[in-house]
Tab-separated table of C-alpha atoms and ligand atoms in Angstrom:
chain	number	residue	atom	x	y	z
A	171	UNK	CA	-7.526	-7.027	-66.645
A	172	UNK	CA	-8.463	-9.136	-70.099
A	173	UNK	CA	-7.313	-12.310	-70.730
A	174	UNK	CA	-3.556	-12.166	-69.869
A	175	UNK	CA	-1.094	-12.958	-72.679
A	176	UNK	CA	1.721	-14.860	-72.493
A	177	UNK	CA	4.124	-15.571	-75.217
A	178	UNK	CA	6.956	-18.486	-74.926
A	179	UNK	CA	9.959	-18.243	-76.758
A	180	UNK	CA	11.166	-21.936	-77.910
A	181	UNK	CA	9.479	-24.669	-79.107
A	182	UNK	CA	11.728	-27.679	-77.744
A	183	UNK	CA	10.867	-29.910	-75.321
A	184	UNK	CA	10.724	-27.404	-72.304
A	185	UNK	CA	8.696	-24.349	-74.357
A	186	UNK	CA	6.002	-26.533	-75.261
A	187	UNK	CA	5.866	-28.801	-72.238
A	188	UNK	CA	5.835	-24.971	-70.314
A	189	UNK	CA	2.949	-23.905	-72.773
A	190	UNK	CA	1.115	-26.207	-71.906
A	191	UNK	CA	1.536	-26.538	-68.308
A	192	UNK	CA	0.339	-22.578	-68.831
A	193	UNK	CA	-2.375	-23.576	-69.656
A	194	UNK	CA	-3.842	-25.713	-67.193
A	195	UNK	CA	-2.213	-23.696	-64.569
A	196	UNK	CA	-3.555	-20.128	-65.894
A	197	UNK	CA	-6.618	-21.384	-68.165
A	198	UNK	CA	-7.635	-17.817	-68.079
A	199	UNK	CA	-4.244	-16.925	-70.255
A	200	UNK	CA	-4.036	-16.579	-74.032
A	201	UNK	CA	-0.957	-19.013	-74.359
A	202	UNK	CA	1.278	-18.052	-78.081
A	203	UNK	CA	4.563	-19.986	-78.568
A	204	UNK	CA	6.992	-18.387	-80.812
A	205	UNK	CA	9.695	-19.952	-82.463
A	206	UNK	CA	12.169	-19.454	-85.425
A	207	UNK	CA	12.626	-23.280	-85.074
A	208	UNK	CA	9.751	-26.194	-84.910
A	209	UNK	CA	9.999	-30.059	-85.118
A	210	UNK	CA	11.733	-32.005	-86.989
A	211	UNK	CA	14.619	-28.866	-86.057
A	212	UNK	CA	15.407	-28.236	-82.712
A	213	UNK	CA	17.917	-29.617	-80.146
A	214	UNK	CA	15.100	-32.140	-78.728
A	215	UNK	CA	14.603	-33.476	-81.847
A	216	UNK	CA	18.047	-34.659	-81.844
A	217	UNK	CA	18.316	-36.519	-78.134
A	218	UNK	CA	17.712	-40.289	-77.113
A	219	UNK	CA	15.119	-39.131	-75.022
A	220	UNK	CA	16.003	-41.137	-72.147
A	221	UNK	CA	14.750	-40.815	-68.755
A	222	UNK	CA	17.971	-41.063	-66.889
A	223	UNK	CA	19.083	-38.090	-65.103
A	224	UNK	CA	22.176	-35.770	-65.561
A	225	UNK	CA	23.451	-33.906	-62.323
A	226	UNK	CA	23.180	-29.994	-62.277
A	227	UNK	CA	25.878	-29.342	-59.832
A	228	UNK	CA	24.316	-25.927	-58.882
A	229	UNK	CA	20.644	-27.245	-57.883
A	230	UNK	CA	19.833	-29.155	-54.892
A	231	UNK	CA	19.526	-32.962	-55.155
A	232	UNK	CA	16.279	-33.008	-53.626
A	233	UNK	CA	15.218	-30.350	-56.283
A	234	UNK	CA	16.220	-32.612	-58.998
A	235	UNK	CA	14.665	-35.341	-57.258
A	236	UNK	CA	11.425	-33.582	-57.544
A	237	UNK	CA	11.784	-32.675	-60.990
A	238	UNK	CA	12.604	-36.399	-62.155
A	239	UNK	CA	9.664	-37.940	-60.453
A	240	UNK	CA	6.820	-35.339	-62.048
A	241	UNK	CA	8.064	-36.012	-65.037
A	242	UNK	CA	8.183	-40.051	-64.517
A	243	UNK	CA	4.602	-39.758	-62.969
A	244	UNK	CA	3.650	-37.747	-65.943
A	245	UNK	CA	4.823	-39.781	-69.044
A	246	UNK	CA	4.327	-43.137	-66.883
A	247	UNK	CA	0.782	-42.783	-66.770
A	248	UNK	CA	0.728	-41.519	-70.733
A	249	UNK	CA	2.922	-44.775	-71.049
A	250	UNK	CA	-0.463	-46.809	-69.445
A	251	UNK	CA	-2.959	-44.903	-71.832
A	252	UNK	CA	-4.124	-45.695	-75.711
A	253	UNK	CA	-1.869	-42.284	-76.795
A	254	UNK	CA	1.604	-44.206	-75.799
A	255	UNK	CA	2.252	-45.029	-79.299
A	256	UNK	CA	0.912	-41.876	-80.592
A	257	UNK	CA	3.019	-39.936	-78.041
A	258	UNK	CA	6.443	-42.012	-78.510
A	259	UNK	CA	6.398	-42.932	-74.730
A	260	UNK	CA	7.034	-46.424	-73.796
A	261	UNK	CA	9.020	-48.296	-71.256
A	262	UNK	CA	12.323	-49.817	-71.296
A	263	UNK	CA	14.474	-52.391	-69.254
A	264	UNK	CA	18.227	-52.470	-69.240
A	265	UNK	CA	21.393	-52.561	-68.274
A	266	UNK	CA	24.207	-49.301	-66.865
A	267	UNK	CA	27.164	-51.271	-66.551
A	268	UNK	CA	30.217	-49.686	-65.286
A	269	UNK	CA	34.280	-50.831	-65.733
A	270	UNK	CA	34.821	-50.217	-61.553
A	271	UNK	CA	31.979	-50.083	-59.090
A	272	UNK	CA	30.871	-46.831	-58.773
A	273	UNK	CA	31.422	-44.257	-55.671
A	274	UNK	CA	27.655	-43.960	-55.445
A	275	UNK	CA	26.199	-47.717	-56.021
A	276	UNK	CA	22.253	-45.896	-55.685
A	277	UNK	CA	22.100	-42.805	-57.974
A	278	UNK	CA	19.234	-40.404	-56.361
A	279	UNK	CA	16.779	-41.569	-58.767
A	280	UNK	CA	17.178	-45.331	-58.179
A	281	UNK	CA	13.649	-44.983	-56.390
A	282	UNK	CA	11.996	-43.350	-58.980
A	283	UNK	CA	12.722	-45.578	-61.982
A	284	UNK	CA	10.992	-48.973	-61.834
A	285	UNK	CA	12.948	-51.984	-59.809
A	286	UNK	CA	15.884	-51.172	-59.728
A	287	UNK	CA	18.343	-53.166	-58.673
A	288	UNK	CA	22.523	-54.553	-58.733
A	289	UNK	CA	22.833	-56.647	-61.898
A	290	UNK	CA	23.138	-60.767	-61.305
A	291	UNK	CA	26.164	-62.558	-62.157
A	292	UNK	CA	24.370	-64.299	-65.180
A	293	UNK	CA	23.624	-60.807	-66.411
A	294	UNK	CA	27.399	-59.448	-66.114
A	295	UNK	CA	28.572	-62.453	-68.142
A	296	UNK	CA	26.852	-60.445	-71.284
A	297	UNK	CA	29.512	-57.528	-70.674
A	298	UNK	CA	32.592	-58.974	-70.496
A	299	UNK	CA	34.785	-55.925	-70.164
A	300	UNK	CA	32.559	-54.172	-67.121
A	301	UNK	CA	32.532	-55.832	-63.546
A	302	UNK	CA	29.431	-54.257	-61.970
A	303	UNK	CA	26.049	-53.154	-63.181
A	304	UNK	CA	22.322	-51.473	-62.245
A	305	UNK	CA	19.546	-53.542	-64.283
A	306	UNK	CA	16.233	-51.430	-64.061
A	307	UNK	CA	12.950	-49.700	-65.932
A	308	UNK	CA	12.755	-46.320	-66.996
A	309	UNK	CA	10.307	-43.917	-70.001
A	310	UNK	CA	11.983	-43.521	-73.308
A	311	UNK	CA	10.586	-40.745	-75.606
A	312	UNK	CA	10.697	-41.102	-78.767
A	313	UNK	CA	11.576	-37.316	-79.287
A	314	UNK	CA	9.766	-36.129	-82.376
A	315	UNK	CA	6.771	-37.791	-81.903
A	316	UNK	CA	6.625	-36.424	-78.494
A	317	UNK	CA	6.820	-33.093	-79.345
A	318	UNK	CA	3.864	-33.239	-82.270
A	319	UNK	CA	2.125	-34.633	-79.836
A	320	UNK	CA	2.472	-31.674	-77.638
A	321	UNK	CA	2.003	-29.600	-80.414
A	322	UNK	CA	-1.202	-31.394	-80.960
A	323	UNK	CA	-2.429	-31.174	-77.591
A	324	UNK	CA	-1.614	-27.169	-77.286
A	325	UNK	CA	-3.400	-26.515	-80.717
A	326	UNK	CA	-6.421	-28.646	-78.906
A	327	UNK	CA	-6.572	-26.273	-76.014
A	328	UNK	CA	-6.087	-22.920	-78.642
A	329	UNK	CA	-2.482	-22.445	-78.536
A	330	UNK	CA	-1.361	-20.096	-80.886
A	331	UNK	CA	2.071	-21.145	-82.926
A	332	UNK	CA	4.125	-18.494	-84.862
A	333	UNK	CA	7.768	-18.963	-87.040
A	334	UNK	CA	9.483	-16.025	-85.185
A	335	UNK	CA	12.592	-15.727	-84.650
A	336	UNK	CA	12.772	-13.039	-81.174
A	337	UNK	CA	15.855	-10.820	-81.659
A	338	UNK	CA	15.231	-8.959	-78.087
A	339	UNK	CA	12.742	-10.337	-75.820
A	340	UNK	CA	11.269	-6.508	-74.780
A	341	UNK	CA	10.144	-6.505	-78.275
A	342	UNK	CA	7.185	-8.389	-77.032
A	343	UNK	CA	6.613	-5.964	-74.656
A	344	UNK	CA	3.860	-4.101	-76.328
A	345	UNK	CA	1.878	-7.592	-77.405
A	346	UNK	CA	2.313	-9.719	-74.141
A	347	UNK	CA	1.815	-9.250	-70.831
A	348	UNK	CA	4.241	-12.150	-69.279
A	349	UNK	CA	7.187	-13.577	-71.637
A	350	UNK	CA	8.918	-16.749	-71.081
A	351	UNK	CA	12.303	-17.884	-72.584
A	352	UNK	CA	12.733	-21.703	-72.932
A	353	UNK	CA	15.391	-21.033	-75.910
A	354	UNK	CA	17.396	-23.698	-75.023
A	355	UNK	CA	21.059	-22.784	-76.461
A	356	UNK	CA	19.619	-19.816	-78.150
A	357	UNK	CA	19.264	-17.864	-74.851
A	358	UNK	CA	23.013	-17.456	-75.067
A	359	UNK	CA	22.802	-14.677	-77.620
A	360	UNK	CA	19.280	-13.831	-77.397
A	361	UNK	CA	19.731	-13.321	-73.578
A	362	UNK	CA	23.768	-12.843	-73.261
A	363	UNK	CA	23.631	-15.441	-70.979
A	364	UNK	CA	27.335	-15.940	-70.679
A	365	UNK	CA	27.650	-19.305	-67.913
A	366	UNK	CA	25.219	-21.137	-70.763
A	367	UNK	CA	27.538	-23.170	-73.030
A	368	UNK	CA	27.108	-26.162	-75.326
A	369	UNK	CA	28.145	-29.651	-75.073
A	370	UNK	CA	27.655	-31.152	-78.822
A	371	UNK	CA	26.427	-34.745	-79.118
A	372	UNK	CA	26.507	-37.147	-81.832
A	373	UNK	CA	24.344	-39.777	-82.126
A	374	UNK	CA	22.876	-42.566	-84.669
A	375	UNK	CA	19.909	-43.502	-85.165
A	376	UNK	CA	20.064	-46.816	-87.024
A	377	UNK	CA	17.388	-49.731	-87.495
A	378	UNK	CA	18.347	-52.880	-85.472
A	379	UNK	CA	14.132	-53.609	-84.580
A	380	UNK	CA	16.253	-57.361	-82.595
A	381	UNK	CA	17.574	-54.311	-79.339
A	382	UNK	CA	14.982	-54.058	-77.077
A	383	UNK	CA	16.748	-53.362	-74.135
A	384	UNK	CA	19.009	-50.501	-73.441
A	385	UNK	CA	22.726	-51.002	-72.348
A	386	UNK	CA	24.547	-47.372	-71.020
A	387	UNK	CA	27.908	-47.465	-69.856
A	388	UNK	CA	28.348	-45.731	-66.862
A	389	UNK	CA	30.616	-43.310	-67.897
A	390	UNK	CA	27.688	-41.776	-70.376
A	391	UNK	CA	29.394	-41.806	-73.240
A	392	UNK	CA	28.041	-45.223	-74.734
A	393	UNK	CA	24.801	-45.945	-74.803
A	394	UNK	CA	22.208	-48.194	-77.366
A	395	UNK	CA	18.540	-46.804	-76.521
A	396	UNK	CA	16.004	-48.993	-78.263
A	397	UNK	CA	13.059	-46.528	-79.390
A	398	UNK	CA	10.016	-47.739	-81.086
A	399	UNK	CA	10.877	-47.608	-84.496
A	400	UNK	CA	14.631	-46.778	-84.162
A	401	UNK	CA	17.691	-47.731	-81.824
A	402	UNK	CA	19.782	-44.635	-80.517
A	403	UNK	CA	23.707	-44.690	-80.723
A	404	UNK	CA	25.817	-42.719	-78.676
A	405	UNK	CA	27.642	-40.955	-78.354
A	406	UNK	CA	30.103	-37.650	-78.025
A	407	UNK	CA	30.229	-34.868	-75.130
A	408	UNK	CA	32.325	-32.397	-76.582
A	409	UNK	CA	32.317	-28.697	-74.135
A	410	UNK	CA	31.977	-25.371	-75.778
A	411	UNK	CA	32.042	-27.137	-79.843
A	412	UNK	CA	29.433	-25.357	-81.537
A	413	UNK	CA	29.380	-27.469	-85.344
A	414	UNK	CA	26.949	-29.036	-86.253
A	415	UNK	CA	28.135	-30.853	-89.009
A	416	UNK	CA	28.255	-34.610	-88.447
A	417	UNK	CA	32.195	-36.116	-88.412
A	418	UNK	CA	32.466	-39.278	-90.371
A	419	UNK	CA	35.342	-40.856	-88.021
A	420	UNK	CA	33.344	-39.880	-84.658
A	421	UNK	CA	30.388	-41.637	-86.125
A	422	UNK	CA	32.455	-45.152	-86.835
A	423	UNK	CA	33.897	-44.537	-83.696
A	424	UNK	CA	30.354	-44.476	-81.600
A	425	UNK	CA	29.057	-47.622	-83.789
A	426	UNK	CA	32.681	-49.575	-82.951
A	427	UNK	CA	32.252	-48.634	-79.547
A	428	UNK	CA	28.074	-49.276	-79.319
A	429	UNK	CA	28.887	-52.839	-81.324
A	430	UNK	CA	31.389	-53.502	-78.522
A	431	UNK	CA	28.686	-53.459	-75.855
A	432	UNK	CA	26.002	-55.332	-78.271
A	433	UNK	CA	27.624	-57.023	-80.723
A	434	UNK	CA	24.700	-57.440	-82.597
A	435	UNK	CA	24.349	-54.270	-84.151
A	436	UNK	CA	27.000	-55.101	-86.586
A	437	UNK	CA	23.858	-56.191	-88.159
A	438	UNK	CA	22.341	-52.644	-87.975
A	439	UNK	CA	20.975	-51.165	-91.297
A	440	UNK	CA	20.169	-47.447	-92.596
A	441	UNK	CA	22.407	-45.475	-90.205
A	442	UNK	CA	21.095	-41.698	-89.995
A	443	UNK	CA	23.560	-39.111	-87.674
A	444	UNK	CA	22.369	-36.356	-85.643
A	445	UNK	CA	23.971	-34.182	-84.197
A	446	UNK	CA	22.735	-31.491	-81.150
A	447	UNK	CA	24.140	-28.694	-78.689
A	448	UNK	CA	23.046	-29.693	-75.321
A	449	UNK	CA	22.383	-26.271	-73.567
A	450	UNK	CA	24.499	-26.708	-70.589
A	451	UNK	CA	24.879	-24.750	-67.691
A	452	UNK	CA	26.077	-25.622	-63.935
A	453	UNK	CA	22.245	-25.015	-62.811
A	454	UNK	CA	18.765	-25.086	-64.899
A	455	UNK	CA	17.449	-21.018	-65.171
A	456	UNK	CA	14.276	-21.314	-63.784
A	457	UNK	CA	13.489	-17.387	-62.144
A	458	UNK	CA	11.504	-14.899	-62.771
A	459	UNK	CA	12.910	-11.377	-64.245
A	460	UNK	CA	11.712	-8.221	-64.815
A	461	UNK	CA	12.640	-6.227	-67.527
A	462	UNK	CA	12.307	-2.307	-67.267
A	463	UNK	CA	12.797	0.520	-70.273
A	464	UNK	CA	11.302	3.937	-69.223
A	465	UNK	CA	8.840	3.360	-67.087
A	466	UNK	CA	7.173	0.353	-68.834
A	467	UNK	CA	7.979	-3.092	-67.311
A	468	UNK	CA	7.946	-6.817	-68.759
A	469	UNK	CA	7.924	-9.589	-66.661
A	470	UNK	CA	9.726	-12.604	-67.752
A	471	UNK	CA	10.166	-16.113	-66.693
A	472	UNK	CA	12.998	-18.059	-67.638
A	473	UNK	CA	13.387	-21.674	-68.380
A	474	UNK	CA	16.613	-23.137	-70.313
A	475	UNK	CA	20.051	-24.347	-69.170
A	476	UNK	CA	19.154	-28.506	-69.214
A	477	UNK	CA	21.980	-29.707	-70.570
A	478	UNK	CA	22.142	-33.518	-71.088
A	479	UNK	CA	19.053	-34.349	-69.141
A	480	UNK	CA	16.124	-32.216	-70.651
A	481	UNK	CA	13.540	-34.622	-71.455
A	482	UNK	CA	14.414	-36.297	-68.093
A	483	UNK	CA	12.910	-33.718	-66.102
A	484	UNK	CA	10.789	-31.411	-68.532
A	485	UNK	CA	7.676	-31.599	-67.087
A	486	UNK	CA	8.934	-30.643	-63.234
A	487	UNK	CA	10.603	-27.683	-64.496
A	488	UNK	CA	7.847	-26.453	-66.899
A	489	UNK	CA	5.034	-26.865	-63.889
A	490	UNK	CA	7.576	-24.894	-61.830
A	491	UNK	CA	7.977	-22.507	-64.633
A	492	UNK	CA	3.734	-21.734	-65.166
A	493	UNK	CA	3.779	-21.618	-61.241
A	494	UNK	CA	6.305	-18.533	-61.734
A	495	UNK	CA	4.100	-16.978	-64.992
A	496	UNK	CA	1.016	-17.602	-62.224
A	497	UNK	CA	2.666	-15.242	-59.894
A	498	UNK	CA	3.477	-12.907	-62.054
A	499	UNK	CA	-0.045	-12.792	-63.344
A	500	UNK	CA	-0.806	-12.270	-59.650
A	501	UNK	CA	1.517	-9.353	-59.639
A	502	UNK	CA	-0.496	-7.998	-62.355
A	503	UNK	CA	-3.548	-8.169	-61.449
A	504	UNK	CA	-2.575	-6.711	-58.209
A	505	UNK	CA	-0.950	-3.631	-59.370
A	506	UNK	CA	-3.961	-3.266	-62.225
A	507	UNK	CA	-6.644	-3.121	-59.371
A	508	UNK	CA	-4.645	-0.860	-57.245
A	509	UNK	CA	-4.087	1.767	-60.582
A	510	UNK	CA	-8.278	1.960	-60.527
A	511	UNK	CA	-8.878	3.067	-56.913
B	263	FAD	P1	15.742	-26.914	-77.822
B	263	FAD	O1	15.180	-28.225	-78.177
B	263	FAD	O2	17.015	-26.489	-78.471
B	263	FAD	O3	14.642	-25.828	-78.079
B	263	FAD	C1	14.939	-24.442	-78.076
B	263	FAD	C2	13.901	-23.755	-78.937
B	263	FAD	O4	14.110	-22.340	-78.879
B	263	FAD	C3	13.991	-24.136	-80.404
B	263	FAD	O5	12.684	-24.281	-80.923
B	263	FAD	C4	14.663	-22.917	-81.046
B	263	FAD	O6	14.315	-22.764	-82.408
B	263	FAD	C5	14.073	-21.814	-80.190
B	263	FAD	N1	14.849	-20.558	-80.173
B	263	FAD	C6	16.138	-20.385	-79.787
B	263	FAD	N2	16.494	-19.090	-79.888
B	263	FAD	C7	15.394	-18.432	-80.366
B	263	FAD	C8	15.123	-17.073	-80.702
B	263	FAD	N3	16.055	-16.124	-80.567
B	263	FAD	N4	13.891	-16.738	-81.180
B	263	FAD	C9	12.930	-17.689	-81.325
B	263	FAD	N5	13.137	-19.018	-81.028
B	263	FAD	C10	14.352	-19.358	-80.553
B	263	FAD	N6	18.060	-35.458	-72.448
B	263	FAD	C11	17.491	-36.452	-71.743
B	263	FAD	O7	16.817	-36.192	-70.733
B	263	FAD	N7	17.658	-37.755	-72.109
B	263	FAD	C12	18.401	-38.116	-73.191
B	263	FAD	O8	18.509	-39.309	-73.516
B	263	FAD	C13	19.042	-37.074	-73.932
B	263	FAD	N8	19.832	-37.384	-75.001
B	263	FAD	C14	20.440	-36.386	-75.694
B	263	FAD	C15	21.277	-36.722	-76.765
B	263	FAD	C16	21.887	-35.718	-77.507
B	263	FAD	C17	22.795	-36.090	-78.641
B	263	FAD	C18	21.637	-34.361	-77.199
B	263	FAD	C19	22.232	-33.272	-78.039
B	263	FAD	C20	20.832	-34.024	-76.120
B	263	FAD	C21	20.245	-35.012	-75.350
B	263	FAD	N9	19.450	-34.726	-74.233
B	263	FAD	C22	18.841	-35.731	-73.524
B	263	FAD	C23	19.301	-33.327	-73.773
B	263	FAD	C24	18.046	-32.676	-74.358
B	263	FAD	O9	18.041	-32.827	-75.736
B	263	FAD	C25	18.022	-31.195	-73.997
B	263	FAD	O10	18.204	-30.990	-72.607
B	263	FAD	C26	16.655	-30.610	-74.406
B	263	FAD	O11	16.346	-30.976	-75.719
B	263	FAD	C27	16.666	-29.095	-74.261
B	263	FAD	O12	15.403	-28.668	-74.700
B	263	FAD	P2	15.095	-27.144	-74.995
B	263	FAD	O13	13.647	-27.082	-75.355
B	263	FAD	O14	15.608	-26.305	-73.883
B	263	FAD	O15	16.013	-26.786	-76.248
């Protein structure tokens, strides 16, 4: 068999993390990445970035586990190398501070972030309003510089990029051998993928270069994430809302309620609002598929569904995802040799 193709739909976080975890997992592949969206314009463009986890109810904590600490592993040590600044990775200390002590005082990941730990007294006293608090380290990245910078590194390695938009994914049956769907919300129509749903989130992105540490409340709803150049407000989580139109009183109403966890960013000047569809779902679709249509067959491996948490555990899920296109490959191969004898 010649150089197998594969073609990934999306070019998010999770397509081109997958790409290129394709390619060092399956180096003999020809790797394209179709799109009808690039950066500055997709869903990961919009998000904090953070490296805090969301739950997926339907996956096993130790799963999620997993996920979280390849991906810490892998932007920590970027974070330790002369392309942090290039990539948007950097580390961040601060402060989840919560109105009532939690149920769970140790989230699963509290061994995966850096030193974490209960807040002091002396810290509280900066939060008036909340009576218990984590204070730890975690990876920020700063999401559109990430994602050129994956770009970059998949056009180093001979990664083909195309402005498609894919209307039915067995029309890339008779160009690729393997297809894989990191669409994000898109896989809703393009797939009918009917337990995906979106949870819109509005956020600012304002200059306030004084925040350098980040403050979440523990509900997830407010958060300040200091990025390199610019501090993330949040936010909204609003189920099943598909606008994307900023609204002008939810955006006073995340600053009033940001300024009343750092009152400083009164202070805060050239506010810019996003706003994003987090592709939510109760588990991440990570499986293989295989597609069938009279007597021809496409294998396809599927990768979307990450809801509030993608960049916090992009990199586990894409390695799992090019260990899925690997066996399919296999499968290939397999079935190729067997049609010559
Ligand atoms: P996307 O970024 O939406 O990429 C999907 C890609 O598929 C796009 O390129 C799109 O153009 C393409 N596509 C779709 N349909 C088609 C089609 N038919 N044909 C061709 N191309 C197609 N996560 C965290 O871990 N930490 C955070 O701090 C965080 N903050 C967030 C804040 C907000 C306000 C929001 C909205 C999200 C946040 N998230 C966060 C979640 C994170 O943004 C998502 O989980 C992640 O971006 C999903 O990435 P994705 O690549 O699957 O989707």
């Amino acid at each position: 068999m010649a150089a197998p193709k594969v073609a990934v739909v999306g070019a998010g976080v999770i397509g081109l993390s997958t790409a290129l975890c394709i390619t060092e997992t399956c180096p003999s592949c020809s790797v394209t990445v179709l799109s009808d969206q690039f950066s500055p314009n997709t869903t990961s463009d919009v998000a904090a970035g953070m490296l805090i986890p969301h739950t997926y109810p339907g996956t096993p904590i130790h799963v999620q586990k997993q996920w979280f600490k390849e991906t810490f592993t892998y932007l920590f040590d970027i974070s330790n190398s002369a392309e942090a600044s290039e990539a948007g990775i950097h580390l961040v200390s601060g402060w989840q501070v919560f109105k009532n002590t939690p149920k769970e005082e140790l989230p699963f990941w509290s061994d995966v972030v850096l030193g974490f730990r209960p807040m002091s007294e002396a810290e509280l006293q900066k939060f008036p309003q909340h009576q218990f608090g984590q204070a730890f380290t975690t990876l920020k990245c700063d999401c559109p510089p990430y994602l050129l910078w994956l770009e970059k590194r998949l056009k180093a390695t001979g990664v083909q990029m195309y402005t498609r938009r894919v209307v039915d994914l067995w029309d890339l049956h008779s160009e690729y051998n393997v297809v894989v769907n990191c669409s994000g919300i898109g896989a809703h129509q393009l797939v009918g993928d009917e337990k995906l749903f979106p949870i819109r989130g509005q956020v600012l992105k304002v200059h306030a270069p004084w925040v350098k540490n980040f403050i979440r409340d523990g509900d997830g709803l407010t958060y300040v994430y200091p990025g390199i150049h610019r501090v993330t407000l949040g936010g909204t989580r609003e189920k099943d809302v598909w606008n994307l139109s900023p609204d002008p009183g939810t955006t006073q109403d995340i600053f009033d309620r940001c300024c009343s966890l750092e009152p400083s960013l009164q202070e805060a000047q050239d506010i810019k609002v996003k706003v994003g569809l987090r592709p939510s779902r109760q588990r991440v679709r990570l499986q293989k598929e295989v597609f069938s249509q009279g007597g021809l067959k496409l294998p396809v491996v599927h990768n979307y569904g990450h809801g509030a948490g993608g960049f916090s555990v992009h990199r586990g899920t894409a390695k799992e995802a090019a260990r899925l296109v690997r066996e399919c490959i296999a499968a290939l191969q397999g079935s190729s040799s067997r049609a010559k004898l």
